[in-house]
CSV table of C-alpha atoms in Angstrom, one decimal:
chain,number,residue,atom,x,y,z
S,1054,MET,CA,-142.4,-69.1,162.5
S,1055,GLU,CA,-138.6,-68.8,162.4
S,1056,ARG,CA,-136.6,-69.7,159.4
S,1057,LEU,CA,-133.5,-71.9,159.8
S,1058,ASP,CA,-130.3,-70.9,158.0
S,1059,ASN,CA,-130.4,-74.0,155.8
S,1060,GLU,CA,-134.0,-73.4,154.6
S,1061,SER,CA,-134.4,-71.4,151.4
S,1062,ILE,CA,-137.2,-69.0,150.5
S,1063,SER,CA,-139.1,-70.0,147.4
S,1064,THR,CA,-140.4,-67.3,145.3
S,1065,ASN,CA,-142.3,-69.8,143.2
S,1066,THR,CA,-146.0,-69.7,144.2
S,1067,GLY,CA,-147.6,-71.9,141.6
S,1068,GLY,CA,-147.1,-75.4,140.5
S,1069,ASP,CA,-144.6,-74.3,137.8
S,1070,GLU,CA,-141.3,-75.7,138.9
S,1071,SER,CA,-139.3,-74.6,135.8
S,1072,LYS,CA,-136.1,-72.7,136.3
S,1073,ILE,CA,-134.5,-70.3,133.9
S,1074,ASP,CA,-131.2,-71.6,133.0
S,1075,ASP,CA,-129.3,-69.1,130.9
S,1076,GLY,CA,-126.7,-71.6,129.8
S,1077,GLY,CA,-129.3,-74.0,128.6
S,1078,VAL,CA,-131.3,-71.4,126.8
S,1079,SER,CA,-128.3,-69.8,125.1
S,1080,GLY,CA,-127.1,-73.3,124.1
S,1081,ARG,CA,-130.4,-74.1,122.5
S,1082,VAL,CA,-130.4,-70.7,120.7
S,1083,ARG,CA,-126.9,-71.4,119.4
S,1084,SER,CA,-128.0,-74.8,118.3
S,1085,VAL,CA,-131.1,-73.4,116.5
S,1086,ALA,CA,-129.0,-70.6,114.9
S,1087,SER,CA,-126.5,-73.1,113.7
S,1088,SER,CA,-129.3,-75.3,112.2
S,1089,VAL,CA,-130.9,-72.3,110.5
S,1090,LYS,CA,-127.5,-71.1,109.1
S,1091,GLN,CA,-126.8,-74.6,107.8
S,1092,LYS,CA,-130.2,-74.9,106.1
S,1093,ALA,CA,-129.9,-71.3,104.7
S,1094,SER,CA,-126.5,-72.2,103.1
S,1095,THR,CA,-128.3,-74.9,100.9
S,1096,ILE,CA,-130.9,-72.4,99.6
S,1097,PRO,CA,-128.7,-71.1,96.7
S,1098,ALA,CA,-128.0,-74.6,95.5
S,1099,MET,CA,-131.7,-75.5,95.6
S,1100,LEU,CA,-132.6,-72.4,93.7
S,1101,ALA,CA,-129.8,-73.0,91.1
S,1102,ASP,CA,-131.1,-76.6,90.7
S,1103,GLY,CA,-134.6,-75.3,90.1
S,1104,LEU,CA,-133.4,-72.7,87.6
S,1105,GLU,CA,-131.4,-75.4,85.7
S,1106,ALA,CA,-134.4,-77.7,85.6
S,1107,GLY,CA,-136.6,-74.9,84.3
S,1108,ALA,CA,-134.1,-74.0,81.6
S,1109,GLU,CA,-133.8,-77.7,80.5
S,1110,ALA,CA,-137.6,-78.0,80.5
S,1111,LEU,CA,-137.9,-74.9,78.3
S,1112,ARG,CA,-135.4,-76.3,75.9
S,1113,GLN,CA,-137.1,-79.7,75.7
S,1114,ARG,CA,-140.6,-78.2,75.2
S,1115,ARG,CA,-139.5,-76.5,72.0
S,1116,PRO,CA,-141.8,-78.0,69.3
S,1117,SER,CA,-140.1,-79.9,66.5
S,1118,PRO,CA,-140.8,-78.6,63.0
S,1119,ASN,CA,-144.2,-79.8,61.6
S,1120,ALA,CA,-145.1,-81.6,64.9
S,1121,THR,CA,-148.7,-82.2,65.6
S,1122,THR,CA,-150.5,-82.0,68.9
S,1123,PRO,CA,-151.6,-85.4,70.1
S,1124,GLY,CA,-155.3,-86.0,69.4
S,1125,THR,CA,-155.5,-83.2,66.8
S,1126,SER,CA,-154.6,-82.6,63.2
S,1127,VAL,CA,-153.3,-79.1,63.9
S,1128,ALA,CA,-149.7,-78.8,63.0
S,1129,ILE,CA,-147.5,-76.7,65.2
S,1130,THR,CA,-145.2,-74.5,63.0
S,1131,SER,CA,-141.9,-73.4,64.4
S,1132,ASP,CA,-142.0,-69.7,65.0
S,1133,SER,CA,-138.5,-68.3,65.0
S,1134,SER,CA,-139.4,-65.4,67.4
S,1135,ILE,CA,-140.9,-67.8,69.9
S,1136,ASP,CA,-137.9,-70.0,69.6
S,1137,ALA,CA,-135.6,-67.0,70.1
S,1138,VAL,CA,-137.5,-65.9,73.2
S,1139,THR,CA,-137.6,-69.4,74.7
S,1140,ASP,CA,-133.9,-69.9,74.1
S,1141,SER,CA,-133.1,-66.5,75.5
S,1142,LEU,CA,-135.1,-67.2,78.6
S,1143,ALA,CA,-133.5,-70.6,79.1
S,1144,THR,CA,-130.0,-69.1,78.7
S,1145,GLY,CA,-130.9,-66.4,81.2
S,1146,MET,CA,-132.1,-69.0,83.7
S,1147,GLN,CA,-129.0,-71.1,83.2
S,1148,SER,CA,-126.7,-68.1,83.7
S,1149,SER,CA,-128.6,-67.2,86.8
S,1150,ALA,CA,-128.1,-70.7,88.2
S,1151,ASP,CA,-124.4,-70.5,87.4
S,1152,TRP,CA,-124.2,-67.2,89.2
S,1153,LEU,CA,-126.0,-68.5,92.3
S,1154,ARG,CA,-123.6,-71.4,92.5
S,1155,ASP,CA,-120.6,-69.2,92.2
S,1156,ALA,CA,-121.9,-66.3,94.3
S,1157,ASP,CA,-120.2,-65.6,97.7
S,1158,ILE,CA,-123.1,-64.9,100.1
S,1159,ASP,CA,-121.1,-62.7,102.4
S,1160,LYS,CA,-120.0,-60.6,99.5
S,1161,LEU,CA,-123.5,-60.4,98.3
S,1162,LYS,CA,-124.8,-59.4,101.7
S,1163,SER,CA,-122.2,-56.6,102.1
S,1164,GLY,CA,-123.0,-55.4,98.6
S,1165,VAL,CA,-126.8,-55.2,99.4
S,1166,GLU,CA,-126.0,-53.4,102.7
S,1167,LYS,CA,-123.9,-50.9,100.8
S,1168,GLN,CA,-126.6,-50.2,98.3
S,1169,VAL,CA,-129.2,-49.8,101.0
S,1170,LYS,CA,-127.0,-47.3,102.9
S,1171,GLU,CA,-126.1,-45.3,99.8
S,1172,HIS,CA,-129.6,-45.3,98.2
S,1173,PRO,CA,-132.3,-46.0,100.9
S,1174,ALA,CA,-135.2,-44.6,98.9
S,1175,ARG,CA,-134.4,-46.6,95.8
S,1176,SER,CA,-133.9,-49.8,97.9
S,1177,LEU,CA,-137.2,-49.3,99.6
S,1178,LEU,CA,-139.0,-48.9,96.2
S,1179,VAL,CA,-137.3,-52.0,94.9
S,1180,ALA,CA,-138.3,-54.0,98.0
S,1181,LEU,CA,-141.9,-52.7,97.8
S,1182,GLY,CA,-142.1,-53.6,94.1
S,1183,ALA,CA,-140.6,-57.1,94.7
S,1184,GLY,CA,-143.0,-57.7,97.5
S,1185,TYR,CA,-146.0,-56.6,95.4
S,1186,LEU,CA,-144.9,-59.0,92.6
S,1187,ILE,CA,-144.3,-61.9,94.9
S,1188,GLY,CA,-147.7,-61.3,96.5
S,1189,LYS,CA,-149.4,-61.2,93.1
S,1190,ILE,CA,-147.7,-64.5,92.1
S,1191,LEU,CA,-148.5,-66.3,95.4
S,1192,ARG,CA,-152.2,-65.2,95.3
S,1193,ARG,CA,-152.8,-67.2,92.1
C-alpha cells in the first residue's frame, strides 16, 4: 500500500493518545516549583509562631506560690531552680523565634553550604545526630 504525502506515520501503537508537550510540562514544573517556594517561605514564620506559643505556655504554667493541684490537698511549692530553668528555656525559645523571623534564608543557606564544604565530616556527623534524634522523637 502506498502512502500519500499528506498522510503521517503514527508511531503510537496503543490506545494512548497522549503527546509529550515540553512547553506544558516545563510550565507545570515551574508552577509547582513556585508553589513549593511560596509555601517554604512561610515555614520560618510558622516555626517562630510555634516557638513563641511554647514560650508563652511555659511562662503561664509556672505554678503560683502555695498553689494546690485541683482535687488534691498537695501544695505545690515554688522551686527556684525549676523556675530558673523554665524561664531560661522560655527565653531561649523566644530568642529562637526572633532569630527565625529576622533570618535571611539565602544567607543561612550559603552559610550552611560553606560549613559543609569546609568541614564535611563534622557536617555529616551533625546531620546523622539530628536525624537520629528526630527519629527518636517521632517514634514516640
